[in-house]
Coordinates of C-alpha atoms in Angstrom, one line a residue:
Chain Q
X1420 CA 0.0 0.0 0.0
X1421 CA 1.1 3.5 -0.7
X1422 CA 0.4 6.7 1.2
X1423 CA 1.4 10.3 1.4
X1424 CA 1.6 12.8 4.2
X1425 CA 1.9 16.5 3.6
X1426 CA 3.0 18.4 6.7
X1427 CA 1.0 21.6 7.1
X1428 CA -2.3 22.2 5.5
X1429 CA -1.5 25.9 5.1
X1430 CA 1.9 27.6 4.6
X1431 CA 2.3 31.3 4.5
X1432 CA 5.5 33.0 3.2
X1433 CA 6.5 36.5 2.3
X1434 CA 7.2 37.4 -1.3
X1435 CA 10.8 36.7 -2.1
X1436 CA 11.2 34.2 0.7
X1437 CA 12.0 30.5 0.4
X1438 CA 9.1 28.2 -0.2
X1439 CA 9.3 24.7 1.5
X1440 CA 6.4 22.3 1.3
X1441 CA 6.9 19.0 3.0
X1442 CA 5.9 15.6 1.7
X1443 CA 6.7 12.1 3.2
X1444 CA 5.6 8.9 1.5
X1445 CA 5.2 5.3 2.3
X1446 CA 5.5 2.7 -0.5
X1447 CA 6.3 -1.0 -0.6
X1448 CA 7.6 -0.7 -4.1
X1449 CA 10.0 1.8 -5.7
X1450 CA 8.0 4.9 -5.7
X1451 CA 7.2 7.4 -8.4
X1452 CA 6.6 10.8 -6.8
X1453 CA 4.9 13.9 -8.0
X1454 CA 3.9 17.4 -7.1
X1455 CA 0.7 18.8 -8.6
X1456 CA -0.4 22.4 -8.4
X1457 CA -4.0 23.7 -8.3
X1458 CA -4.6 27.4 -9.0
X1459 CA -7.9 28.9 -7.8
X1460 CA -10.9 27.7 -9.8
X1461 CA -8.7 25.4 -11.9
X1462 CA -7.9 21.7 -12.2
X1463 CA -4.6 20.2 -11.1
X1464 CA -1.6 20.3 -13.3
X1465 CA 1.7 18.4 -13.0
X1466 CA 4.5 20.5 -11.5
X1467 CA 7.3 18.0 -11.4
X1468 CA 7.9 14.3 -11.0
X1469 CA 10.5 11.7 -9.9
X1470 CA 10.5 8.3 -11.5
X1471 CA 14.1 7.1 -11.7
X1472 CA 17.6 8.6 -12.1
X1473 CA 18.5 12.0 -10.7
X1474 CA 17.1 12.6 -7.3
X1475 CA 16.8 16.3 -7.7
X1476 CA 14.1 17.2 -10.1
X1477 CA 13.2 20.5 -11.6
X1478 CA 9.7 21.5 -12.5
X1479 CA 7.9 24.5 -13.9
X1480 CA 8.0 28.0 -12.5
X1481 CA 11.3 27.5 -10.7
X1482 CA 10.1 24.7 -8.3
X1483 CA 12.3 21.7 -7.6
X1484 CA 12.1 18.7 -5.3
X1485 CA 14.6 16.2 -4.0
X1486 CA 13.8 12.5 -3.5
X1487 CA 15.5 11.3 -0.3
X1488 CA 15.0 7.6 0.1
X1489 CA 16.5 7.4 3.5
X1490 CA 14.1 10.0 4.8
X1491 CA 11.1 8.8 2.6
X1492 CA 10.7 12.4 1.7
X1493 CA 10.0 14.5 -1.5
X1494 CA 9.9 18.1 -0.3
X1495 CA 9.1 20.9 -2.7
X1496 CA 11.2 24.1 -2.7
X1497 CA 11.5 27.4 -4.5
X1498 CA 14.2 29.9 -3.6
X1499 CA 12.1 33.0 -4.0
X1500 CA 8.3 33.1 -3.7
X1501 CA 6.2 35.1 -6.1
X1502 CA 2.6 36.2 -5.6
X1503 CA 1.6 34.0 -8.5
X1504 CA 2.7 30.9 -6.6
X1505 CA -0.3 31.2 -4.3
X1506 CA -2.1 27.9 -4.9
X1507 CA -2.8 24.5 -3.4
X1508 CA -0.1 21.9 -3.8
X1509 CA -0.6 18.2 -3.8
X1510 CA 2.1 15.5 -3.4
X1511 CA 1.3 12.1 -4.9
X1512 CA 2.8 8.7 -5.0
X1513 CA 2.5 6.1 -7.7
X1514 CA 4.3 3.0 -9.1
X1515 CA 3.5 -0.6 -8.7
X1516 CA 0.8 -0.5 -11.3
X1517 CA -1.7 1.1 -9.0
X1518 CA -3.4 4.5 -9.4
X1519 CA -1.9 7.6 -7.9
X1520 CA -2.4 8.3 -4.2
X1521 CA -2.7 12.0 -3.4
X1522 CA -1.9 13.8 -0.2
X1523 CA -4.4 16.1 1.4
X1524 CA -2.8 19.2 0.0
X1525 CA -1.0 22.3 1.3
X1526 CA -2.4 25.7 0.6
X1527 CA 0.4 28.2 -0.1
X1528 CA -0.2 31.9 0.6
X1529 CA 2.3 34.6 -0.4
X1530 CA 2.2 37.8 1.4
X1531 CA 3.4 41.0 -0.3
Chain N
X686 CA -5.9 22.1 -27.8
X687 CA -5.5 19.0 -25.6
X688 CA -8.1 19.1 -22.9
X689 CA -10.5 17.4 -20.5
X690 CA -13.9 19.0 -20.5
X691 CA -16.4 18.7 -17.7
X692 CA -20.0 19.8 -17.6
X693 CA -21.6 21.4 -15.7
X694 CA -19.0 23.4 -13.9
X695 CA -21.5 24.4 -11.2
X696 CA -24.7 22.7 -10.2
X697 CA -27.1 23.0 -7.3
X698 CA -29.6 20.2 -6.9
X699 CA -31.9 18.6 -4.4
X700 CA -31.7 15.3 -2.6
X701 CA -32.8 12.4 -4.7
X702 CA -32.8 14.1 -8.1
X703 CA -30.7 12.1 -10.5
X704 CA -27.8 13.9 -12.2
X705 CA -25.0 13.2 -14.6
X706 CA -21.7 15.1 -14.8
X707 CA -20.1 14.6 -18.2
X708 CA -16.4 14.3 -18.9
X709 CA -14.8 14.2 -22.3
X710 CA -11.2 14.2 -23.4
X711 CA -9.7 14.7 -26.9
X712 CA -6.3 13.1 -26.4
X713 CA -7.2 9.5 -27.2
X714 CA -6.4 8.5 -23.6
X715 CA -7.3 5.0 -22.5
X716 CA -7.4 5.8 -18.8
X717 CA -10.0 8.0 -17.2
X718 CA -10.8 8.7 -13.6
X719 CA -13.1 10.6 -11.3
X720 CA -12.0 12.3 -8.1
X721 CA -13.8 14.3 -5.4
X722 CA -12.0 17.0 -3.5
X723 CA -13.1 18.0 0.0
X724 CA -11.5 20.4 2.4
X725 CA -9.0 18.6 4.6
X726 CA -9.4 15.3 2.7
X727 CA -7.5 16.0 -0.5
X728 CA -8.4 14.1 -3.6
X729 CA -10.1 10.8 -3.3
X730 CA -10.7 8.5 -6.3
X731 CA -14.3 7.5 -7.0
X732 CA -14.1 5.3 -10.1
X733 CA -11.6 4.8 -12.9
X734 CA -11.6 3.1 -16.3
X735 CA -8.7 1.5 -18.1
X736 CA -10.5 1.4 -21.4
X737 CA -13.9 1.2 -23.1
X738 CA -16.2 -1.1 -21.1
X739 CA -13.7 -1.5 -18.3
X740 CA -14.4 0.3 -15.1
X741 CA -13.4 -0.3 -11.5
X742 CA -14.0 1.2 -8.1
X743 CA -11.7 3.7 -6.4
X744 CA -11.6 4.5 -2.8
X745 CA -15.1 6.1 -2.4
X746 CA -17.5 4.6 -5.0
X747 CA -20.6 4.5 -2.8
X748 CA -23.5 6.5 -4.3
X749 CA -21.9 6.8 -7.7
X750 CA -22.1 5.0 -11.1
X751 CA -20.0 5.4 -14.2
X752 CA -20.0 4.1 -17.7
X753 CA -17.4 4.0 -20.5
X754 CA -19.1 3.3 -23.8
X755 CA -16.8 5.4 -25.8
X756 CA -13.1 6.1 -25.4
X757 CA -13.5 9.9 -25.1
X758 CA -16.4 10.0 -22.6
X759 CA -16.6 9.0 -18.9
X760 CA -19.8 10.3 -17.3
X761 CA -20.3 10.3 -13.5
X762 CA -23.9 9.4 -12.5
X763 CA -25.4 10.2 -9.1
X764 CA -28.6 8.2 -9.1
X765 CA -30.0 9.6 -5.9
X766 CA -27.8 12.5 -4.7
X767 CA -27.5 13.2 -1.0
X768 CA -26.0 16.2 0.9
X769 CA -22.8 14.3 1.7
X770 CA -22.1 14.2 -2.0
X771 CA -21.7 18.0 -2.0
X772 CA -18.1 18.4 -3.3
X773 CA -15.8 19.5 -6.0
X774 CA -15.4 16.8 -8.7
X775 CA -12.6 16.3 -11.1
X776 CA -12.2 14.1 -14.1
X777 CA -8.7 13.1 -15.2
X778 CA -7.3 11.1 -18.1
X779 CA -4.0 9.7 -19.2
X780 CA -2.4 7.1 -21.3
X781 CA -2.5 3.6 -19.8
X782 CA 0.6 3.2 -17.7
X783 CA 0.9 7.0 -17.2
X784 CA -1.8 6.9 -14.5
X785 CA 0.9 5.3 -12.3
X786 CA 3.6 7.6 -13.6
X787 CA 1.7 10.7 -12.8
X788 CA 1.0 12.1 -16.3
X789 CA -2.7 12.9 -15.4
X790 CA -4.6 15.6 -17.2
X791 CA -7.3 17.2 -15.2
X792 CA -10.5 18.9 -16.1
X793 CA -11.4 22.2 -14.4
X794 CA -13.8 20.7 -11.9
X795 CA -17.5 20.6 -11.3
X796 CA -18.8 22.1 -8.1
X797 CA -21.9 20.2 -6.9
X798 CA -24.1 21.2 -4.1
X799 CA -26.9 18.9 -2.9
X800 CA -29.6 20.5 -0.7

């Protein structure tokens, strides 16, 4: 079975500050890991993913995430927050021929 | 333009009045799925379909039905809606195999309120 835990349902940062959204996973098979972003009144879109290979993955809009097997983590970061980053972010785990399992989401607020 | 289209986007209905939320994709994807999104609960899968005439239950299928008669369409049917089905619903699609590798394409959502 696979599961995802996102730490913090709401994160607030100042514009220009570091963004750190935390995700820990549980998987009995080698995981595929993802971050999706949901802007207000829109559906989800893929931000970045880790399947195999390089553990530091880069996504759209300056976001990146690092797969750390020893910590079972896949935290999302961005060096400098922008107002347009305000959205809800979902971590998800896949692999093992089962549908994706999503976390409960973290709402990111960016303060001017 | 590649897209997943859901209708209606917003709907208010009453308990027991059957309704259908349509979903259509133009990417020739085999895999389609329905999710509901509720505050504090994230996305939960209702039903999914690996191809035409192949459907399976997700995590929260009670009170819902689906059909997959054509590859592009995957309607969600609420035979007798109840207030606990008030939610934001998303349809998603992907190539088979990609549903486990995360390449899901989502519709814009259908907000349903059952009074």
